[in-house]
């Protein structure tokens, strides 16, 4: 369904040279200018922040600022002159109180692994980093509720949960760097979404600091609580525009005692969707991940990542699947998986396949799947789209784009969380080229809206596509979002220019 909105403001890309000599693309929406309502940082501000944090928490060093100003893809670069590292919620509150009084714009930053430029400034916003708030606070050994400060990385949390027989309900390639505050603020999906669902369900409580310094504490660990509006939900996926998350309570499931991983080759997309349909029906409760990649994704990853091994080197099909089961009875789970695979092979749905025989082989398969985005980064510039599409249309999008861009020297790559109807459409090019982007956008968003999809499945909108929210949300919904923003952050100091479109008066 198209929402009939056509007024997307054109953004353009300016090629600039980084200090390291690497050419990156500074994307600047032509309509976005530094807000005249924001103050400029002065020495008195730095002195005030030093009073709050001590000199160790106030960073003006150029190398550290360079890293924090640039996003993971090397696509967006801001010009912040100050990075603050609070250690406590109270310090975070004091920082925001000062910023709000002075009208200093703020960008919250976690692991800076976001893929839509949400975590880096556009101009001179003050960066508030959570790298010094890393304490894991508690883990309930009965119900698995884990509480932590916002700067704990997903890997640290998962390691801690596993020491006690649990695991984190989400997993993603950036687990070594992404932080609780960051993955909650983006409502990250990842590889375990199929099994454990959205963070809107797993997050039991959180603590957030509003723009004026008010601390909202809903750090409770009860699975059920029906007392009034569930305000914490507003911060999940808000991309730092409503408040700074300082702590999180999250429900960890028990880790499965039996896990199997299969890597399968399919000739056609029709076969892929049929294998998925049957996996849901026949593997039922033990199905825990269903990922796909196409041949172009496989080839690109093998080309750019030396340590990745092709699990099926002699097959030459167009599609590959990573199918995981997690249960509690190894014999039963394996029998179920083998039965399912045998039937699918006999019927010609699967051309070839392998089941990991040990943890090393399983890690190798996951390394290939998780390595795709890293390989794309090595390959040069990536035009990255993260789409929700109904399964029948999902791969058509890749084919349509391949056809559309056939006269350009680019590689169109498709992979993603097929079990969640989430396509990662990536166009890889040696360099950023504005003429390529113009052929992709807004076509990719229009096509997605026309086919009943969403223009962001899990990465969010950030600074890449705030104007495009209207392809997926009605004017009434966007209007209500603006009113929520006004209520939580009346001076609009929190992560300006991100997530929400500019207002038309
Ligand atoms: P950042 O990038 O630092 O920030 C992300 C957003 O949250 C920004 O808007 C920022 O301002 C805000 N923010 C950060 N911390 C706070 C805070 N404490 N309070 C308020 N706002 C805050 N995403 C998926 O959904 N699924 C995947 O499978 C996936 N795989 C990835 C694989 C790789 C290799 C990479 C590089 C990224 C991947 N991502 C994936 C992107 C994903 O959004 C991030 O990895 C993660 O969710 C962001 O966490 P972060 O701590 O790095 O946040
Ligand atoms: C993934 O699923 O690999 C991530 O979302 C990262 C990406 O899209 O590149
Ligand atoms: Zn993903």
Coordinates of C-alpha atoms and ligand atoms in Angstrom, one line a residue:
X1 CA 0.0 0.0 0.0
X2 CA 1.4 3.3 -1.0
X3 CA 0.8 6.2 1.5
X4 CA 0.7 8.5 -1.5
X5 CA 3.5 10.7 0.0
X6 CA 5.8 12.1 -2.6
X7 CA 7.5 15.0 -1.0
X8 CA 10.7 13.3 -0.1
X9 CA 13.3 16.0 0.3
X10 CA 16.3 15.3 -1.9
X11 CA 19.5 14.6 -0.1
X12 CA 22.8 14.8 -1.7
X13 CA 26.2 13.3 -1.2
X14 CA 29.4 15.2 -1.1
X15 CA 32.6 13.3 -1.5
X16 CA 35.2 14.3 1.0
X17 CA 38.6 13.0 2.0
X18 CA 39.2 11.8 5.5
X19 CA 42.4 12.5 7.3
X20 CA 43.6 8.9 6.7
X21 CA 43.2 9.6 3.0
X22 CA 40.1 7.3 2.7
X23 CA 37.4 8.7 0.6
X24 CA 34.1 8.7 2.4
X25 CA 30.8 10.1 1.6
X26 CA 29.4 12.8 3.7
X27 CA 25.7 12.6 3.2
X28 CA 24.0 15.9 3.8
X29 CA 20.4 16.4 3.3
X30 CA 20.2 19.6 1.3
X31 CA 17.3 20.6 3.5
X32 CA 19.1 20.0 6.8
X33 CA 21.0 22.9 8.2
X34 CA 22.4 23.4 11.7
X35 CA 19.5 24.5 13.9
X36 CA 19.8 28.2 14.7
X37 CA 18.2 27.5 18.1
X38 CA 21.3 25.6 19.2
X39 CA 24.1 27.3 21.2
X40 CA 27.8 26.9 20.3
X41 CA 30.0 25.2 22.8
X42 CA 32.3 27.5 24.8
X43 CA 34.9 27.2 27.5
X44 CA 32.4 27.8 30.3
X45 CA 30.5 24.7 29.1
X46 CA 33.7 22.6 29.1
X47 CA 34.4 23.8 32.6
X48 CA 30.9 22.9 33.7
X49 CA 31.2 19.4 32.3
X50 CA 34.6 19.0 33.9
X51 CA 33.0 19.9 37.3
X52 CA 30.4 17.2 36.7
X53 CA 32.7 14.4 35.3
X54 CA 36.3 15.3 36.3
X55 CA 38.8 15.8 33.5
X56 CA 38.9 12.1 32.7
X57 CA 35.3 12.2 31.5
X58 CA 35.8 15.2 29.2
X59 CA 37.4 14.3 25.9
X60 CA 38.7 16.9 23.4
X61 CA 41.5 14.8 21.9
X62 CA 41.4 14.9 18.1
X63 CA 42.0 11.2 17.5
X64 CA 39.3 10.1 19.8
X65 CA 36.9 12.8 18.4
X66 CA 37.7 11.7 14.8
X67 CA 36.7 8.1 15.6
X68 CA 33.5 9.2 17.4
X69 CA 32.5 11.6 14.6
X70 CA 32.6 8.9 11.9
X71 CA 30.2 6.0 11.6
X72 CA 31.1 2.3 11.1
X73 CA 30.5 2.3 7.4
X74 CA 32.6 5.5 6.8
X75 CA 29.5 7.1 5.3
X76 CA 28.7 9.8 7.7
X77 CA 31.0 12.3 9.5
X78 CA 30.1 15.0 12.0
X79 CA 32.2 17.8 13.5
X80 CA 31.8 17.5 17.2
X81 CA 34.4 19.1 19.4
X82 CA 33.5 17.4 22.6
X83 CA 32.8 13.9 23.8
X84 CA 31.6 13.2 27.4
X85 CA 31.9 9.9 29.3
X86 CA 29.6 9.8 32.3
X87 CA 30.1 7.0 34.8
X88 CA 26.7 7.3 36.6
X89 CA 23.1 8.1 35.9
X90 CA 23.3 11.2 38.1
X91 CA 26.3 12.5 36.0
X92 CA 24.2 11.8 32.8
X93 CA 21.4 13.8 34.3
X94 CA 23.7 16.7 35.3
X95 CA 25.1 16.8 31.7
X96 CA 21.7 16.9 30.2
X97 CA 20.4 19.6 32.6
X98 CA 23.3 21.8 31.5
X99 CA 22.8 21.0 27.8
X100 CA 19.1 21.8 28.0
X101 CA 19.6 25.1 29.9
X102 CA 22.3 26.1 27.3
X103 CA 20.5 24.6 24.3
X104 CA 23.4 22.5 23.4
X105 CA 22.5 19.6 21.0
X106 CA 23.5 16.1 22.1
X107 CA 24.2 12.8 20.3
X108 CA 24.1 9.6 22.5
X109 CA 26.6 7.1 21.4
X110 CA 27.0 3.4 22.3
X111 CA 29.3 1.1 20.3
X112 CA 28.9 3.3 17.2
X113 CA 27.9 0.2 15.1
X114 CA 24.6 1.6 13.9
X115 CA 24.1 1.4 10.1
X116 CA 22.0 4.6 9.5
X117 CA 24.2 7.3 10.9
X118 CA 22.2 7.7 14.1
X119 CA 25.1 7.7 16.5
X120 CA 27.2 10.4 14.9
X121 CA 26.6 14.1 14.9
X122 CA 25.7 16.0 11.7
X123 CA 27.3 19.2 12.9
X124 CA 28.8 20.1 16.3
X125 CA 26.5 18.2 18.7
X126 CA 28.1 17.1 22.0
X127 CA 28.6 13.3 22.0
X128 CA 27.6 11.5 25.2
X129 CA 29.3 8.1 25.2
X130 CA 28.3 5.3 27.5
X131 CA 31.7 3.5 27.3
X132 CA 32.3 4.1 31.0
X133 CA 29.0 2.7 32.2
X134 CA 29.7 -1.0 31.8
X135 CA 28.6 -2.6 35.0
X136 CA 26.5 -5.8 34.9
X137 CA 24.3 -5.2 38.0
X138 CA 22.4 -8.5 38.6
X139 CA 21.2 -11.7 37.2
X140 CA 18.2 -13.5 38.6
X141 CA 19.1 -17.2 38.5
X142 CA 15.5 -18.3 38.5
X143 CA 13.8 -16.1 35.9
X144 CA 16.9 -15.0 34.0
X145 CA 16.3 -11.2 34.4
X146 CA 19.6 -9.5 33.8
X147 CA 20.2 -5.8 34.7
X148 CA 23.1 -3.8 33.5
X149 CA 24.4 -0.3 32.8
X150 CA 23.9 1.0 29.3
X151 CA 27.5 0.7 28.1
X152 CA 27.8 -3.1 28.7
X153 CA 28.4 -4.8 25.3
X154 CA 26.2 -7.6 24.0
X155 CA 29.2 -10.0 24.0
X156 CA 29.9 -9.2 27.7
X157 CA 26.2 -9.7 28.6
X158 CA 25.9 -12.9 26.6
X159 CA 29.1 -14.3 28.2
X160 CA 27.8 -13.4 31.7
X161 CA 24.4 -14.9 31.0
X162 CA 26.0 -18.1 29.6
X163 CA 28.1 -18.6 32.8
X164 CA 24.8 -19.1 34.6
X165 CA 23.1 -21.2 31.9
X166 CA 21.2 -18.4 30.2
X167 CA 21.8 -16.5 26.9
X168 CA 20.9 -13.1 25.6
X169 CA 17.7 -13.1 23.6
X170 CA 19.4 -11.3 20.7
X171 CA 22.6 -11.9 18.7
X172 CA 24.2 -9.9 15.9
X173 CA 27.5 -9.5 14.1
X174 CA 28.4 -6.4 16.0
X175 CA 28.1 -8.1 19.4
X176 CA 31.6 -7.3 20.4
X177 CA 31.0 -3.5 20.2
X178 CA 27.3 -2.8 20.4
X179 CA 26.0 -1.8 23.8
X180 CA 22.8 -2.4 25.8
X181 CA 21.8 1.3 25.4
X182 CA 22.5 1.2 21.7
X183 CA 20.8 -2.1 20.8
X184 CA 17.7 -1.1 22.9
X185 CA 17.6 2.4 21.3
X186 CA 17.7 0.8 17.8
X187 CA 15.4 -2.1 18.8
X188 CA 17.9 -4.3 17.1
X189 CA 16.6 -7.6 15.6
X190 CA 19.4 -9.9 14.6
X191 CA 19.8 -13.6 14.4
X192 CA 17.7 -14.8 17.3
X193 CA 14.6 -12.6 16.6
X194 CA 12.8 -15.6 15.1
X195 CA 13.0 -17.5 18.3
X196 CA 12.9 -14.9 21.1
X197 CA 11.1 -12.0 19.3
X198 CA 11.5 -8.3 19.6
X199 CA 13.2 -6.3 22.4
X200 CA 9.7 -4.8 23.0
X201 CA 9.0 -8.1 24.6
X202 CA 12.4 -9.0 26.2
X203 CA 13.2 -5.7 27.8
X204 CA 11.6 -5.8 31.3
X205 CA 12.6 -2.4 32.4
X206 CA 14.9 0.5 31.8
X207 CA 16.2 3.7 33.2
X208 CA 16.3 6.8 31.0
X209 CA 17.3 10.4 31.5
X210 CA 15.1 13.0 29.8
X211 CA 16.4 16.2 28.1
X212 CA 15.8 18.3 31.3
X213 CA 17.7 15.8 33.5
X214 CA 14.7 14.0 34.9
X215 CA 15.5 10.4 35.7
X216 CA 12.7 8.0 34.7
X217 CA 13.4 4.7 36.5
X218 CA 11.4 1.7 35.5
X219 CA 14.2 -0.8 36.2
X220 CA 11.9 -3.6 37.3
X221 CA 12.4 -7.2 36.5
X222 CA 8.8 -8.5 36.7
X223 CA 7.5 -10.1 33.5
X224 CA 4.1 -8.7 34.1
X225 CA 3.0 -5.2 35.1
X226 CA -0.2 -3.6 33.9
X227 CA -0.1 -0.3 35.9
X228 CA -0.7 2.4 33.4
X229 CA 1.1 3.4 30.2
X230 CA 4.2 1.3 29.5
X231 CA 6.5 4.3 29.0
X232 CA 9.7 2.2 28.6
X233 CA 8.4 1.0 25.2
X234 CA 8.8 4.6 23.9
X235 CA 12.5 4.4 24.4
X236 CA 12.9 1.1 22.6
X237 CA 13.7 2.0 19.0
X238 CA 13.7 5.8 19.7
X239 CA 17.3 6.1 18.5
X240 CA 18.2 8.4 21.4
X241 CA 15.6 11.1 20.4
X242 CA 13.5 10.9 23.6
X243 CA 16.0 10.2 26.3
X244 CA 19.4 8.7 27.2
X245 CA 19.1 5.1 28.4
X246 CA 21.4 4.6 31.4
X247 CA 20.4 1.1 32.5
X248 CA 18.4 -1.9 31.1
X249 CA 16.7 -5.0 32.6
X250 CA 16.3 -7.8 30.0
X251 CA 14.8 -11.2 30.2
X252 CA 17.3 -14.0 29.3
X253 CA 16.0 -17.4 28.2
X254 CA 17.8 -20.6 29.3
X255 CA 20.5 -21.6 26.8
X256 CA 19.5 -24.7 24.9
X257 CA 21.4 -27.8 25.7
X258 CA 21.2 -29.1 22.1
X259 CA 21.9 -26.9 19.1
X260 CA 22.3 -28.0 15.4
X261 CA 23.3 -25.9 12.5
X262 CA 22.6 -26.7 8.8
X263 CA 23.9 -24.9 5.8
X264 CA 21.8 -25.6 2.7
X265 CA 21.9 -24.8 -1.0
X266 CA 18.8 -24.1 -3.0
X267 CA 18.4 -23.5 -6.8
X268 CA 15.5 -21.1 -6.6
X269 CA 13.8 -18.5 -4.4
X270 CA 10.6 -20.5 -4.6
X271 CA 12.5 -23.5 -3.1
X272 CA 13.8 -21.2 -0.3
X273 CA 10.4 -20.1 0.7
X274 CA 9.0 -23.6 0.6
X275 CA 11.9 -24.9 2.7
X276 CA 11.1 -22.1 5.2
X277 CA 7.4 -23.0 5.3
X278 CA 8.2 -26.6 6.0
X279 CA 10.8 -25.8 8.5
X280 CA 8.3 -23.9 10.5
X281 CA 5.8 -26.7 10.3
X282 CA 8.1 -29.7 10.7
X283 CA 10.8 -28.4 13.0
X284 CA 8.2 -26.4 15.0
X285 CA 9.4 -25.4 18.5
X286 CA 13.1 -26.2 17.9
X287 CA 13.6 -23.9 14.9
X288 CA 15.7 -21.0 16.2
X289 CA 17.2 -19.3 13.1
X290 CA 16.4 -19.1 9.4
X291 CA 18.9 -16.9 7.5
X292 CA 19.6 -16.6 3.8
X293 CA 22.3 -15.3 1.5
X294 CA 22.5 -15.2 -2.3
X295 CA 25.4 -16.3 -4.4
X296 CA 26.5 -12.7 -4.9
X297 CA 26.7 -12.2 -1.1
X298 CA 28.7 -15.5 -0.8
X299 CA 31.2 -14.6 -3.6
X300 CA 31.8 -11.1 -2.2
X301 CA 32.4 -12.4 1.3
X302 CA 34.8 -15.1 0.1
X303 CA 36.6 -12.5 -1.9
X304 CA 37.1 -10.0 0.9
X305 CA 37.4 -12.2 4.0
X306 CA 40.3 -14.6 3.9
X307 CA 39.3 -16.6 7.0
X308 CA 35.8 -17.4 5.7
X309 CA 35.4 -21.0 4.4
X310 CA 32.7 -22.0 1.9
X311 CA 30.9 -24.9 3.6
X312 CA 29.7 -26.3 0.3
X313 CA 32.6 -25.4 -2.1
X314 CA 31.4 -27.6 -5.0
X315 CA 27.8 -26.3 -5.2
X316 CA 26.9 -23.4 -7.5
X317 CA 23.4 -22.6 -6.6
X318 CA 21.9 -19.1 -6.3
X319 CA 20.7 -19.3 -2.7
X320 CA 22.1 -20.6 0.6
X321 CA 20.3 -21.0 4.0
X322 CA 21.6 -21.1 7.5
X323 CA 19.0 -23.1 9.6
X324 CA 19.5 -23.5 13.3
X325 CA 17.6 -25.7 15.8
X326 CA 17.8 -25.3 19.5
X327 CA 16.2 -27.7 22.0
X328 CA 16.8 -29.9 25.0
X329 CA 17.0 -33.4 23.6
X330 CA 19.9 -33.9 21.2
X331 CA 18.7 -37.3 19.8
X332 CA 15.2 -36.1 19.2
X333 CA 16.3 -32.7 17.7
X334 CA 18.8 -34.4 15.3
X335 CA 16.2 -37.0 14.2
X336 CA 13.7 -34.2 13.5
X337 CA 16.3 -32.2 11.5
X338 CA 17.5 -35.1 9.5
X339 CA 14.0 -36.2 8.7
X340 CA 13.1 -32.7 7.5
X341 CA 16.3 -32.4 5.4
X342 CA 15.9 -35.8 3.8
X343 CA 12.3 -35.1 2.7
X344 CA 13.3 -31.7 1.3
X345 CA 16.2 -33.1 -0.6
X346 CA 14.2 -36.0 -2.0
X347 CA 11.7 -33.5 -3.3
X348 CA 14.4 -31.4 -4.9
X349 CA 13.9 -28.4 -2.7
X350 CA 17.4 -28.6 -1.4
X351 CA 20.3 -29.2 -3.8
X352 CA 23.0 -29.9 -1.3
X353 CA 23.6 -29.4 2.4
X354 CA 25.8 -30.0 5.4
X355 CA 25.3 -30.1 9.2
X356 CA 28.0 -28.7 11.4
X357 CA 29.7 -31.5 13.2
X358 CA 31.2 -29.5 16.0
X359 CA 31.3 -25.9 17.5
X360 CA 34.2 -24.9 15.1
X361 CA 32.2 -25.8 12.0
X362 CA 29.1 -24.0 13.4
X363 CA 31.2 -20.9 14.1
X364 CA 32.5 -21.1 10.6
X365 CA 29.0 -21.0 9.1
X366 CA 27.9 -18.2 11.4
X367 CA 31.2 -16.4 10.5
X368 CA 30.2 -16.5 6.9
X369 CA 26.7 -15.2 7.5
X370 CA 27.9 -12.5 10.0
X371 CA 30.9 -11.6 7.8
X372 CA 28.8 -10.3 4.9
X373 CA 28.5 -6.8 6.2
X374 CA 32.2 -6.7 7.1
X375 CA 33.1 -7.9 3.6
X376 CA 30.9 -5.2 2.1
X377 CA 32.8 -2.6 4.1
X378 CA 36.1 -4.0 2.7
X379 CA 34.7 -3.9 -0.9
X380 CA 34.2 -0.1 -0.9
X381 CA 31.0 1.9 -0.7
X382 CA 27.8 0.2 0.2
X383 CA 24.3 1.5 -0.4
X384 CA 22.5 -0.3 2.4
X385 CA 18.8 -1.0 2.6
X386 CA 17.1 -2.9 5.4
X387 CA 13.6 -3.8 4.3
X388 CA 10.6 -5.7 5.6
X389 CA 8.8 -7.4 2.7
X390 CA 6.2 -10.1 2.5
X391 CA 8.1 -13.3 1.6
X392 CA 6.8 -13.6 -2.0
X393 CA 8.1 -10.1 -2.9
X394 CA 11.3 -10.2 -0.8
X395 CA 13.7 -11.5 -3.4
X396 CA 11.9 -9.8 -6.3
X397 CA 13.3 -6.6 -4.9
X398 CA 16.9 -7.8 -5.4
X399 CA 16.2 -8.9 -9.0
X400 CA 14.4 -5.7 -9.9
X401 CA 17.3 -3.7 -8.5
X402 CA 19.9 -5.8 -10.3
X403 CA 18.1 -5.2 -13.5
X404 CA 17.7 -1.5 -12.8
X405 CA 21.4 -1.0 -12.1
X406 CA 22.7 -3.4 -14.8
X407 CA 24.5 -0.5 -16.6
X408 CA 26.5 0.5 -13.5
X409 CA 29.6 -1.2 -12.2
X410 CA 28.0 -2.4 -9.0
X411 CA 27.2 -5.6 -7.2
X412 CA 23.7 -6.1 -5.9
X413 CA 23.7 -8.4 -3.0
X414 CA 20.8 -9.9 -1.0
X415 CA 20.9 -11.6 2.4
X416 CA 19.0 -11.4 5.7
X417 CA 16.7 -12.8 8.2
X418 CA 14.3 -14.7 6.0
X419 CA 12.4 -16.1 8.9
X420 CA 11.5 -12.5 9.9
X421 CA 10.7 -11.4 6.3
X422 CA 13.7 -9.0 6.6
X423 CA 15.8 -8.4 3.5
X424 CA 19.2 -6.7 3.6
X425 CA 19.6 -5.3 0.1
X426 CA 23.1 -4.0 -0.5
X427 CA 24.6 -2.4 -3.5
X428 CA 28.3 -2.5 -3.4
X429 CA 30.4 -0.1 -5.5
X430 CA 34.1 0.8 -5.4
X431 CA 33.2 4.5 -4.7
X432 CA 30.2 6.5 -3.7
X433 CA 28.5 7.8 -6.8
X434 CA 25.6 10.2 -6.6
X435 CA 24.1 9.0 -10.0
X436 CA 23.9 5.5 -8.6
X437 CA 22.2 6.6 -5.4
X438 CA 19.7 8.6 -7.4
X439 CA 18.7 5.5 -9.4
X440 CA 18.2 3.5 -6.2
X441 CA 16.4 6.2 -4.1
X442 CA 13.5 6.9 -3.8
X443 CA 12.7 3.9 -6.1
X444 CA 13.6 1.4 -3.4
X445 CA 11.3 3.1 -0.9
X446 CA 8.4 3.5 -3.3
X447 CA 8.7 -0.1 -4.4
X448 CA 8.8 -1.3 -0.8
X449 CA 5.7 0.8 0.2
X450 CA 3.8 -0.4 -2.9
X451 CA 4.5 -4.0 -1.9
X452 CA 3.3 -3.6 1.6
X453 CA 6.7 -3.5 3.2
X454 CA 8.5 -1.3 5.7
X455 CA 11.6 0.8 4.8
X456 CA 13.3 -0.2 8.0
X457 CA 13.0 -3.6 9.5
X458 CA 15.7 -3.4 12.2
X459 CA 18.4 -0.7 11.6
X460 CA 16.1 2.3 12.2
X461 CA 16.0 5.6 10.4
X462 CA 18.9 7.6 11.9
X463 CA 20.1 10.5 9.6
X464 CA 19.9 8.3 6.5
X465 CA 16.1 8.4 6.1
X466 CA 14.1 10.4 8.5
X467 CA 12.2 12.0 5.7
X468 CA 11.3 8.5 4.3
X469 CA 9.4 7.5 7.5
X470 CA 6.3 8.6 5.5
X471 CA 6.6 5.6 3.2
X472 CA 5.8 3.4 6.2
X473 CA 3.8 5.6 8.6
X474 CA 0.7 7.8 8.0
X475 CA 0.7 11.6 8.5
X476 CA -1.3 11.1 11.7
X477 CA 1.2 8.7 13.1
X478 CA 4.1 11.0 12.2
X479 CA 2.2 14.0 13.7
X480 CA 1.7 12.1 17.0
X481 CA 5.4 11.2 17.0
X482 CA 6.3 14.9 16.8
X483 CA 4.0 15.6 19.8
X484 CA 5.7 12.8 21.8
X485 CA 9.0 14.4 20.9
X486 CA 7.8 17.8 22.1
X487 CA 6.7 16.4 25.4
X488 CA 9.9 14.5 26.2
X489 CA 12.4 17.0 24.7
X490 CA 10.7 20.4 24.3
X491 CA 13.9 22.1 23.1
X492 CA 14.8 19.3 20.7
X493 CA 18.4 18.9 22.0
X494 CA 18.4 15.1 21.8
X495 CA 19.8 13.6 18.6
X496 CA 18.4 16.3 16.3
X497 CA 18.0 15.7 12.6
X498 CA 17.5 11.9 13.2
X499 CA 14.5 9.6 13.0
X500 CA 11.8 12.3 12.6
X501 CA 11.2 14.3 9.4
X502 CA 11.5 18.1 9.4
X503 CA 8.2 19.7 10.3
X504 CA 6.1 21.3 7.6
X505 CA 4.4 24.2 9.4
Ligands
LIG1 P1 25.1 3.1 18.3 O1 25.5 2.8 16.9 O2 26.2 3.8 19.1 O3 23.8 4.0 18.4 C1 22.7 3.6 17.7 C2 21.5 4.5 18.0 O4 21.2 4.5 19.4 C3 21.9 6.0 17.7 O5 20.8 6.7 17.3 C4 22.4 6.5 19.1 O6 22.2 7.9 19.2 C5 21.4 5.7 20.0 N1 22.0 5.4 21.3 C6 23.1 4.7 21.6 N2 23.3 4.5 22.9 C7 22.2 5.1 23.5 C8 21.8 5.3 24.8 N3 22.5 4.8 25.9 N4 20.7 6.0 25.1 C9 19.9 6.5 24.0 N5 20.3 6.4 22.8 C10 21.4 5.7 22.5 N6 21.3 -4.4 13.7 C11 20.3 -5.3 13.8 O7 19.2 -4.9 14.1 N7 20.4 -6.6 13.4 C12 21.6 -7.1 13.0 O8 21.7 -8.3 12.7 C13 22.7 -6.2 13.0 N8 24.0 -6.7 12.6 C14 25.0 -5.8 12.6 C15 26.2 -6.3 12.2 C16 27.3 -5.4 12.1 C17 28.6 -6.0 11.7 C18 27.1 -4.0 12.4 C19 28.3 -3.1 12.3 C20 25.9 -3.6 12.8 C21 24.8 -4.4 12.9 N9 23.5 -4.0 13.2 C22 22.5 -4.9 13.3 C23 23.3 -2.5 13.5 C24 22.8 -2.3 14.9 O9 21.9 -1.2 14.9 C25 23.8 -2.2 15.9 O10 24.8 -3.1 15.9 C26 23.3 -2.0 17.4 O11 22.0 -2.1 17.6 C27 23.7 -0.6 17.7 O12 24.3 -0.6 19.0 P2 25.4 0.4 19.3 O13 25.7 0.3 20.8 O14 26.6 0.3 18.5 O15 24.6 1.8 19.1
LIG2 C1 23.0 -8.4 9.3 O1 21.9 -9.0 9.4 O2 24.0 -9.0 8.9 C2 23.0 -7.0 9.8 O3 21.8 -6.4 10.0 C3 24.0 -6.1 9.2 C4 23.8 -5.8 7.7 O4 22.6 -5.6 7.3 O5 24.7 -5.6 7.0
LIG3 ZN1 20.2 -7.9 10.0

